[in-house]
PDB file of C-alpha atoms in Angstrom:
ATOM      1  CA  MET A   1     -18.868  24.776  -3.763  1.00 55.00           C
ATOM      2  CA  GLY A   2     -18.372  28.489  -3.097  1.00 87.00           C
ATOM      3  CA  ARG A   3     -20.735  31.382  -3.523  1.00 97.00           C
ATOM      4  CA  VAL A   4     -22.515  31.632  -6.862  1.00 98.00           C
ATOM      5  CA  ALA A   5     -21.853  34.864  -8.759  1.00 98.00           C
ATOM      6  CA  VAL A   6     -23.451  36.263 -11.903  1.00 98.00           C
ATOM      7  CA  VAL A   7     -21.451  38.777 -13.930  1.00 98.00           C
ATOM      8  CA  THR A   8     -23.348  40.495 -16.736  1.00 98.00           C
ATOM      9  CA  GLY A   9     -21.268  41.296 -19.789  1.00 97.00           C
ATOM     10  CA  GLY A  10     -18.838  38.893 -18.180  1.00 97.00           C
ATOM     11  CA  THR A  11     -16.992  37.422 -21.163  1.00 97.00           C
ATOM     12  CA  ARG A  12     -14.946  40.392 -22.393  1.00 94.00           C
ATOM     13  CA  GLY A  13     -13.226  43.567 -21.236  1.00 93.00           C
ATOM     14  CA  ILE A  14     -13.764  44.586 -17.632  1.00 96.00           C
ATOM     15  CA  GLY A  15     -16.426  41.903 -17.241  1.00 97.00           C
ATOM     16  CA  GLU A  16     -13.992  39.173 -18.268  1.00 97.00           C
ATOM     17  CA  ALA A  17     -11.476  40.347 -15.678  1.00 97.00           C
ATOM     18  CA  ILE A  18     -14.208  40.381 -13.023  1.00 98.00           C
ATOM     19  CA  SER A  19     -15.377  36.858 -13.898  1.00 98.00           C
ATOM     20  CA  LEU A  20     -11.842  35.496 -13.693  1.00 98.00           C
ATOM     21  CA  ALA A  21     -11.090  37.294 -10.415  1.00 98.00           C
ATOM     22  CA  LEU A  22     -14.265  36.010  -8.743  1.00 98.00           C
ATOM     23  CA  LYS A  23     -13.487  32.471  -9.875  1.00 98.00           C
ATOM     24  CA  GLU A  24      -9.970  32.815  -8.455  1.00 97.00           C
ATOM     25  CA  ALA A  25     -11.552  34.022  -5.207  1.00 97.00           C
ATOM     26  CA  GLY A  26     -13.390  30.686  -4.973  1.00 97.00           C
ATOM     27  CA  MET A  27     -16.787  31.566  -6.422  1.00 98.00           C
ATOM     28  CA  THR A  28     -18.774  29.618  -8.986  1.00 98.00           C
ATOM     29  CA  VAL A  29     -19.249  32.146 -11.768  1.00 98.00           C
ATOM     30  CA  ALA A  30     -21.912  32.481 -14.449  1.00 98.00           C
ATOM     31  CA  ALA A  31     -20.987  35.039 -17.115  1.00 98.00           C
ATOM     32  CA  THR A  32     -23.712  36.518 -19.297  1.00 98.00           C
ATOM     33  CA  TYR A  33     -23.287  37.990 -22.749  1.00 98.00           C
ATOM     34  CA  ALA A  34     -25.519  39.637 -25.324  1.00 96.00           C
ATOM     35  CA  GLY A  35     -24.575  38.300 -28.729  1.00 90.00           C
ATOM     36  CA  ASN A  36     -21.025  37.211 -29.574  1.00 91.00           C
ATOM     37  CA  ASP A  37     -21.355  33.428 -29.348  1.00 95.00           C
ATOM     38  CA  ASP A  38     -17.861  32.655 -30.648  1.00 95.00           C
ATOM     39  CA  ARG A  39     -16.161  34.961 -28.149  1.00 95.00           C
ATOM     40  CA  ALA A  40     -18.302  33.710 -25.264  1.00 97.00           C
ATOM     41  CA  ASN A  41     -17.789  30.040 -26.055  1.00 97.00           C
ATOM     42  CA  ALA A  42     -14.027  30.518 -26.398  1.00 97.00           C
ATOM     43  CA  PHE A  43     -14.000  32.291 -23.032  1.00 97.00           C
ATOM     44  CA  SER A  44     -15.982  29.453 -21.444  1.00 98.00           C
ATOM     45  CA  VAL A  45     -13.722  26.710 -22.802  1.00 98.00           C
ATOM     46  CA  ALA A  46     -10.539  28.556 -21.862  1.00 97.00           C
ATOM     47  CA  ASN A  47     -11.612  29.383 -18.304  1.00 98.00           C
ATOM     48  CA  GLY A  48     -14.125  26.731 -17.235  1.00 97.00           C
ATOM     49  CA  ILE A  49     -16.820  29.333 -16.593  1.00 98.00           C
ATOM     50  CA  LYS A  50     -20.406  28.699 -17.698  1.00 98.00           C
ATOM     51  CA  VAL A  51     -21.823  31.333 -20.037  1.00 98.00           C
ATOM     52  CA  TYR A  52     -25.428  32.347 -20.613  1.00 98.00           C
ATOM     53  CA  ARG A  53     -26.860  34.494 -23.388  1.00 98.00           C
ATOM     54  CA  TRP A  54     -29.559  37.054 -22.716  1.00 98.00           C
ATOM     55  CA  ASP A  55     -30.209  40.778 -23.112  1.00 97.00           C
ATOM     56  CA  VAL A  56     -30.140  42.554 -19.750  1.00 98.00           C
ATOM     57  CA  ALA A  57     -32.558  45.144 -21.163  1.00 98.00           C
ATOM     58  CA  ASP A  58     -35.191  42.388 -21.458  1.00 98.00           C
ATOM     59  CA  HIS A  59     -36.875  42.002 -18.058  1.00 98.00           C
ATOM     60  CA  GLU A  60     -38.392  38.578 -18.684  1.00 98.00           C
ATOM     61  CA  ALA A  61     -35.152  37.271 -20.163  1.00 98.00           C
ATOM     62  CA  CYS A  62     -33.325  38.310 -16.991  1.00 98.00           C
ATOM     63  CA  MET A  63     -35.862  36.582 -14.770  1.00 98.00           C
ATOM     64  CA  ALA A  64     -35.718  33.394 -16.847  1.00 98.00           C
ATOM     65  CA  GLY A  65     -31.948  33.534 -17.145  1.00 98.00           C
ATOM     66  CA  VAL A  66     -31.401  33.789 -13.412  1.00 98.00           C
ATOM     67  CA  ARG A  67     -33.807  30.893 -12.846  1.00 98.00           C
ATOM     68  CA  GLN A  68     -31.691  28.816 -15.235  1.00 98.00           C
ATOM     69  CA  VAL A  69     -28.451  29.781 -13.504  1.00 98.00           C
ATOM     70  CA  GLU A  70     -29.919  28.832 -10.142  1.00 98.00           C
ATOM     71  CA  ALA A  71     -31.140  25.499 -11.524  1.00 98.00           C
ATOM     72  CA  ASP A  72     -27.648  24.789 -12.860  1.00 98.00           C
ATOM     73  CA  LEU A  73     -25.425  26.217 -10.129  1.00 98.00           C
ATOM     74  CA  GLY A  74     -27.517  27.080  -7.073  1.00 98.00           C
ATOM     75  CA  PRO A  75     -28.896  30.292  -5.530  1.00 98.00           C
ATOM     76  CA  VAL A  76     -27.192  33.489  -6.653  1.00 98.00           C
ATOM     77  CA  ASP A  77     -25.254  35.109  -3.803  1.00 98.00           C
ATOM     78  CA  VAL A  78     -23.361  37.725  -5.817  1.00 98.00           C
ATOM     79  CA  LEU A  79     -24.463  39.908  -8.721  1.00 98.00           C
ATOM     80  CA  VAL A  80     -22.164  42.188 -10.696  1.00 98.00           C
ATOM     81  CA  ASN A  81     -24.077  44.485 -13.048  1.00 98.00           C
ATOM     82  CA  ASN A  82     -21.374  45.206 -15.598  1.00 97.00           C
ATOM     83  CA  ALA A  83     -23.140  44.980 -18.977  1.00 96.00           C
ATOM     84  CA  GLY A  84     -23.335  48.261 -20.837  1.00 90.00           C
ATOM     85  CA  ILE A  85     -23.418  49.860 -24.258  1.00 82.00           C
ATOM     86  CA  THR A  86     -22.629  53.252 -25.780  1.00 78.00           C
ATOM     87  CA  ARG A  87     -24.466  55.192 -28.462  1.00 89.00           C
ATOM     88  CA  ASP A  88     -22.411  58.366 -28.334  1.00 78.00           C
ATOM     89  CA  THR A  89     -23.410  61.551 -30.121  1.00 81.00           C
ATOM     90  CA  THR A  90     -24.394  65.117 -29.309  1.00 85.00           C
ATOM     91  CA  MET A  91     -27.915  66.019 -28.254  1.00 84.00           C
ATOM     92  CA  LYS A  92     -28.488  67.624 -31.672  1.00 89.00           C
ATOM     93  CA  ARG A  93     -27.834  64.307 -33.419  1.00 93.00           C
ATOM     94  CA  MET A  94     -29.184  61.923 -30.772  1.00 85.00           C
ATOM     95  CA  ASP A  95     -32.503  60.356 -31.662  1.00 91.00           C
ATOM     96  CA  HIS A  96     -34.823  58.839 -29.096  1.00 95.00           C
ATOM     97  CA  GLN A  97     -33.719  55.288 -29.883  1.00 95.00           C
ATOM     98  CA  LYS A  98     -30.079  56.031 -29.033  1.00 93.00           C
ATOM     99  CA  TRP A  99     -31.249  57.501 -25.735  1.00 91.00           C
ATOM    100  CA  GLN A 100     -33.597  54.641 -24.898  1.00 96.00           C
ATOM    101  CA  ASP A 101     -31.225  51.821 -25.846  1.00 94.00           C
ATOM    102  CA  VAL A 102     -28.554  53.069 -23.461  1.00 95.00           C
ATOM    103  CA  ILE A 103     -30.976  53.771 -20.619  1.00 95.00           C
ATOM    104  CA  ASP A 104     -32.659  50.370 -21.021  1.00 96.00           C
ATOM    105  CA  THR A 105     -29.388  48.429 -21.067  1.00 95.00           C
ATOM    106  CA  ASN A 106     -27.132  50.324 -18.687  1.00 94.00           C
ATOM    107  CA  LEU A 107     -29.671  51.400 -16.067  1.00 97.00           C
ATOM    108  CA  GLY A 108     -32.669  49.195 -16.793  1.00 97.00           C
ATOM    109  CA  GLY A 109     -30.386  46.165 -16.804  1.00 97.00           C
ATOM    110  CA  CYS A 110     -29.403  46.896 -13.205  1.00 98.00           C
ATOM    111  CA  PHE A 111     -33.057  46.916 -12.180  1.00 98.00           C
ATOM    112  CA  ASN A 112     -33.901  43.786 -14.152  1.00 98.00           C
ATOM    113  CA  MET A 113     -31.039  41.757 -12.731  1.00 98.00           C
ATOM    114  CA  ALA A 114     -31.443  43.027  -9.180  1.00 98.00           C
ATOM    115  CA  LYS A 115     -35.153  42.232  -9.351  1.00 98.00           C
ATOM    116  CA  ALA A 116     -34.305  38.668 -10.287  1.00 98.00           C
ATOM    117  CA  VAL A 117     -31.975  38.033  -7.331  1.00 98.00           C
ATOM    118  CA  PHE A 118     -32.773  40.517  -4.559  1.00 98.00           C
ATOM    119  CA  GLU A 119     -35.721  38.768  -2.899  1.00 98.00           C
ATOM    120  CA  GLY A 120     -33.822  35.490  -2.692  1.00 98.00           C
ATOM    121  CA  MET A 121     -30.818  37.226  -1.181  1.00 98.00           C
ATOM    122  CA  GLN A 122     -33.011  38.870   1.446  1.00 98.00           C
ATOM    123  CA  ALA A 123     -34.703  35.580   2.302  1.00 98.00           C
ATOM    124  CA  ARG A 124     -31.350  33.805   2.745  1.00 98.00           C
ATOM    125  CA  GLY A 125     -29.843  36.692   4.720  1.00 98.00           C
ATOM    126  CA  TYR A 126     -26.862  37.178   2.437  1.00 98.00           C
ATOM    127  CA  GLY A 127     -26.099  38.976  -0.810  1.00 98.00           C
ATOM    128  CA  ARG A 128     -23.563  41.155  -2.557  1.00 98.00           C
ATOM    129  CA  ILE A 129     -24.494  43.398  -5.482  1.00 98.00           C
ATOM    130  CA  VAL A 130     -21.936  45.555  -7.276  1.00 98.00           C
ATOM    131  CA  ASN A 131     -23.033  47.928 -10.028  1.00 98.00           C
ATOM    132  CA  ILE A 132     -20.424  49.187 -12.478  1.00 96.00           C
ATOM    133  CA  GLY A 133     -20.913  52.913 -12.965  1.00 88.00           C
ATOM    134  CA  SER A 134     -18.469  55.284 -14.636  1.00 80.00           C
ATOM    135  CA  ILE A 135     -16.391  58.399 -14.145  1.00 74.00           C
ATOM    136  CA  ASN A 136     -18.608  59.882 -16.857  1.00 66.00           C
ATOM    137  CA  GLY A 137     -21.651  59.264 -14.674  1.00 56.00           C
ATOM    138  CA  GLN A 138     -19.971  61.341 -11.985  1.00 75.00           C
ATOM    139  CA  ALA A 139     -18.420  64.112 -14.055  1.00 61.00           C
ATOM    140  CA  GLY A 140     -20.410  64.039 -17.304  1.00 63.00           C
ATOM    141  CA  GLN A 141     -18.901  63.843 -20.774  1.00 75.00           C
ATOM    142  CA  TYR A 142     -19.480  65.697 -24.025  1.00 71.00           C
ATOM    143  CA  GLY A 143     -21.537  63.649 -26.464  1.00 73.00           C
ATOM    144  CA  GLN A 144     -22.716  61.186 -23.822  1.00 82.00           C
ATOM    145  CA  VAL A 145     -25.917  62.559 -22.319  1.00 91.00           C
ATOM    146  CA  ASN A 146     -27.496  59.093 -22.572  1.00 92.00           C
ATOM    147  CA  TYR A 147     -24.528  57.200 -21.123  1.00 88.00           C
ATOM    148  CA  ALA A 148     -23.807  59.768 -18.410  1.00 90.00           C
ATOM    149  CA  ALA A 149     -27.460  59.836 -17.368  1.00 92.00           C
ATOM    150  CA  ALA A 150     -27.637  56.040 -17.163  1.00 91.00           C
ATOM    151  CA  LYS A 151     -24.405  55.716 -15.218  1.00 91.00           C
ATOM    152  CA  SER A 152     -25.339  58.561 -12.888  1.00 90.00           C
ATOM    153  CA  GLY A 153     -28.644  56.793 -12.303  1.00 94.00           C
ATOM    154  CA  ILE A 154     -26.735  53.676 -11.288  1.00 95.00           C
ATOM    155  CA  HIS A 155     -25.118  55.566  -8.428  1.00 91.00           C
ATOM    156  CA  GLY A 156     -28.498  56.697  -7.103  1.00 94.00           C
ATOM    157  CA  PHE A 157     -29.970  53.235  -7.634  1.00 97.00           C
ATOM    158  CA  THR A 158     -27.114  51.789  -5.594  1.00 98.00           C
ATOM    159  CA  LYS A 159     -27.663  54.066  -2.599  1.00 97.00           C
ATOM    160  CA  ALA A 160     -31.413  53.464  -2.519  1.00 98.00           C
ATOM    161  CA  LEU A 161     -31.265  49.689  -2.892  1.00 98.00           C
ATOM    162  CA  ALA A 162     -28.532  49.480  -0.275  1.00 98.00           C
ATOM    163  CA  GLN A 163     -30.986  50.842   2.285  1.00 98.00           C
ATOM    164  CA  GLU A 164     -33.480  48.100   1.447  1.00 98.00           C
ATOM    165  CA  GLY A 165     -30.951  45.291   1.747  1.00 98.00           C
ATOM    166  CA  ALA A 166     -28.931  46.392   4.750  1.00 98.00           C
ATOM    167  CA  ARG A 167     -30.884  44.699   7.534  1.00 97.00           C
ATOM    168  CA  ASN A 168     -30.742  41.369   5.685  1.00 98.00           C
ATOM    169  CA  ASN A 169     -26.971  41.435   5.107  1.00 98.00           C
ATOM    170  CA  VAL A 170     -27.423  42.293   1.431  1.00 98.00           C
ATOM    171  CA  THR A 171     -24.930  44.969   0.476  1.00 98.00           C
ATOM    172  CA  VAL A 172     -25.200  47.096  -2.659  1.00 98.00           C
ATOM    173  CA  ASN A 173     -22.219  49.108  -3.849  1.00 98.00           C
ATOM    174  CA  ALA A 174     -20.923  50.656  -7.047  1.00 97.00           C
ATOM    175  CA  ILE A 175     -17.575  51.024  -8.728  1.00 96.00           C
ATOM    176  CA  ALA A 176     -16.947  53.995 -11.002  1.00 92.00           C
ATOM    177  CA  PRO A 177     -14.065  53.153 -13.348  1.00 90.00           C
ATOM    178  CA  GLY A 178     -12.080  55.797 -15.123  1.00 85.00           C
ATOM    179  CA  TYR A 179     -10.480  55.137 -18.497  1.00 88.00           C
ATOM    180  CA  ILE A 180      -9.440  51.483 -18.629  1.00 92.00           C
ATOM    181  CA  ASP A 181      -7.164  49.779 -21.142  1.00 90.00           C
ATOM    182  CA  THR A 182      -9.840  47.679 -22.864  1.00 85.00           C
ATOM    183  CA  ASP A 183     -10.438  46.980 -26.552  1.00 78.00           C
ATOM    184  CA  MET A 184     -12.955  49.834 -26.648  1.00 72.00           C
ATOM    185  CA  VAL A 185     -10.482  52.406 -25.330  1.00 78.00           C
ATOM    186  CA  SER A 186      -7.613  51.009 -27.399  1.00 75.00           C
ATOM    187  CA  ALA A 187      -9.653  51.716 -30.523  1.00 74.00           C
ATOM    188  CA  VAL A 188      -9.589  55.452 -29.768  1.00 78.00           C
ATOM    189  CA  PRO A 189      -7.235  57.359 -32.126  1.00 83.00           C
ATOM    190  CA  GLU A 190      -3.744  57.679 -30.677  1.00 86.00           C
ATOM    191  CA  GLU A 191      -3.777  61.478 -30.507  1.00 87.00           C
ATOM    192  CA  VAL A 192      -7.120  61.458 -28.674  1.00 84.00           C
ATOM    193  CA  LEU A 193      -5.930  58.766 -26.269  1.00 87.00           C
ATOM    194  CA  ALA A 194      -2.838  60.834 -25.470  1.00 90.00           C
ATOM    195  CA  LYS A 195      -5.051  63.754 -24.449  1.00 88.00           C
ATOM    196  CA  ILE A 196      -7.108  61.460 -22.206  1.00 87.00           C
ATOM    197  CA  VAL A 197      -4.027  60.070 -20.453  1.00 93.00           C
ATOM    198  CA  ALA A 198      -2.660  63.593 -19.968  1.00 93.00           C
ATOM    199  CA  LYS A 199      -5.660  64.366 -17.756  1.00 90.00           C
ATOM    200  CA  ILE A 200      -5.077  61.354 -15.489  1.00 92.00           C
ATOM    201  CA  PRO A 201      -2.817  62.243 -12.540  1.00 93.00           C
ATOM    202  CA  VAL A 202      -1.181  58.791 -12.420  1.00 93.00           C
ATOM    203  CA  ASN A 203      -0.372  59.263 -16.143  1.00 92.00           C
ATOM    204  CA  ARG A 204      -1.704  55.965 -17.472  1.00 93.00           C
ATOM    205  CA  LEU A 205      -4.866  54.077 -18.299  1.00 93.00           C
ATOM    206  CA  GLY A 206      -6.275  51.744 -15.685  1.00 91.00           C
ATOM    207  CA  LYS A 207      -6.207  47.967 -15.975  1.00 95.00           C
ATOM    208  CA  ALA A 208      -9.308  45.792 -16.024  1.00 96.00           C
ATOM    209  CA  SER A 209      -7.708  43.710 -13.280  1.00 96.00           C
ATOM    210  CA  GLU A 210      -7.685  46.781 -11.017  1.00 97.00           C
ATOM    211  CA  ILE A 211     -11.450  47.108 -11.351  1.00 97.00           C
ATOM    212  CA  ALA A 212     -11.816  43.375 -10.745  1.00 98.00           C
ATOM    213  CA  LYS A 213      -9.868  43.572  -7.485  1.00 98.00           C
ATOM    214  CA  GLY A 214     -12.275  46.229  -6.256  1.00 98.00           C
ATOM    215  CA  VAL A 215     -15.180  43.931  -7.101  1.00 98.00           C
ATOM    216  CA  VAL A 216     -13.559  41.034  -5.245  1.00 98.00           C
ATOM    217  CA  PHE A 217     -13.344  43.167  -2.102  1.00 98.00           C
ATOM    218  CA  LEU A 218     -16.934  44.434  -2.311  1.00 98.00           C
ATOM    219  CA  THR A 219     -18.305  40.931  -2.915  1.00 98.00           C
ATOM    220  CA  GLY A 220     -16.297  39.289  -0.145  1.00 97.00           C
ATOM    221  CA  GLU A 221     -17.587  37.745   3.044  1.00 95.00           C
ATOM    222  CA  ASP A 222     -15.824  40.394   5.138  1.00 94.00           C
ATOM    223  CA  SER A 223     -17.187  43.478   3.343  1.00 97.00           C
ATOM    224  CA  GLY A 224     -20.555  43.499   5.107  1.00 97.00           C
ATOM    225  CA  PHE A 225     -20.061  46.937   6.675  1.00 98.00           C
ATOM    226  CA  VAL A 226     -19.599  48.564   3.265  1.00 98.00           C
ATOM    227  CA  THR A 227     -22.883  49.369   1.541  1.00 98.00           C
ATOM    228  CA  GLY A 228     -24.323  52.246  -0.445  1.00 98.00           C
ATOM    229  CA  SER A 229     -20.811  53.306  -1.424  1.00 95.00           C
ATOM    230  CA  THR A 230     -19.196  54.191  -4.735  1.00 94.00           C
ATOM    231  CA  LEU A 231     -15.561  53.221  -5.150  1.00 95.00           C
ATOM    232  CA  SER A 232     -13.895  55.464  -7.727  1.00 92.00           C
ATOM    233  CA  ILE A 233     -11.028  53.743  -9.536  1.00 92.00           C
ATOM    234  CA  ASN A 234      -9.849  56.389 -11.969  1.00 78.00           C
ATOM    235  CA  GLY A 235      -6.218  57.286 -11.282  1.00 80.00           C
ATOM    236  CA  GLY A 236      -7.262  60.507  -9.565  1.00 82.00           C
ATOM    237  CA  GLN A 237      -8.880  61.952 -12.685  1.00 76.00           C
ATOM    238  CA  HIS A 238     -12.092  62.835 -10.878  1.00 76.00           C
ATOM    239  CA  MET A 239     -12.163  62.997  -7.087  1.00 77.00           C
ATOM    240  CA  TYR A 240     -15.763  62.712  -5.959  1.00 61.00           C
TER     241      TYR A 240
END
């Protein structure tokens, strides 16, 4: 049996592509999801990947969930923090709950999941953590002060945790996707989407599989000299 990987938000969109790519790379994958049982179960049956339901914003649920994964599959060697939500609006209209929900899920979820696996990785002398940030955490975006703050925080979190794990062969990196052709982006009105694509030098949206290939590299056995880095996969839209 290969390395055990946990992918949060791993049953749809970018997370689905990551789960499938890690399985193809020979890993035993556990994909977590927050609430859509029908979608998750269909994904599991179609792809032979075990799924687990918990809210990454819930610290105790993360600790218990990882314990269950390890009981079922073995120690977690690879963690991909992909789960995230949006609650977009301007500062004038944003209430505290919209701020807190996004911070707790997108940034707090990285802490909760890393807390659940990091000590074990250090003790075993091997681990790969990849946190999915965003171009909007690097460049900012109108109407997304909560999302941009959380994703920007992920990049700082990555650099700091990488320093703690380095001597034990535990690498921590981030990927900052640009605009990717997922269901969420496809739902954007056509005229708005055209304006987004016009700002991307390669003149197209990215593919979820392109993000997944970056994750496969950063979680591989031979990527041990790469840590504390952010890989921007955005078609040249923001060079940072």
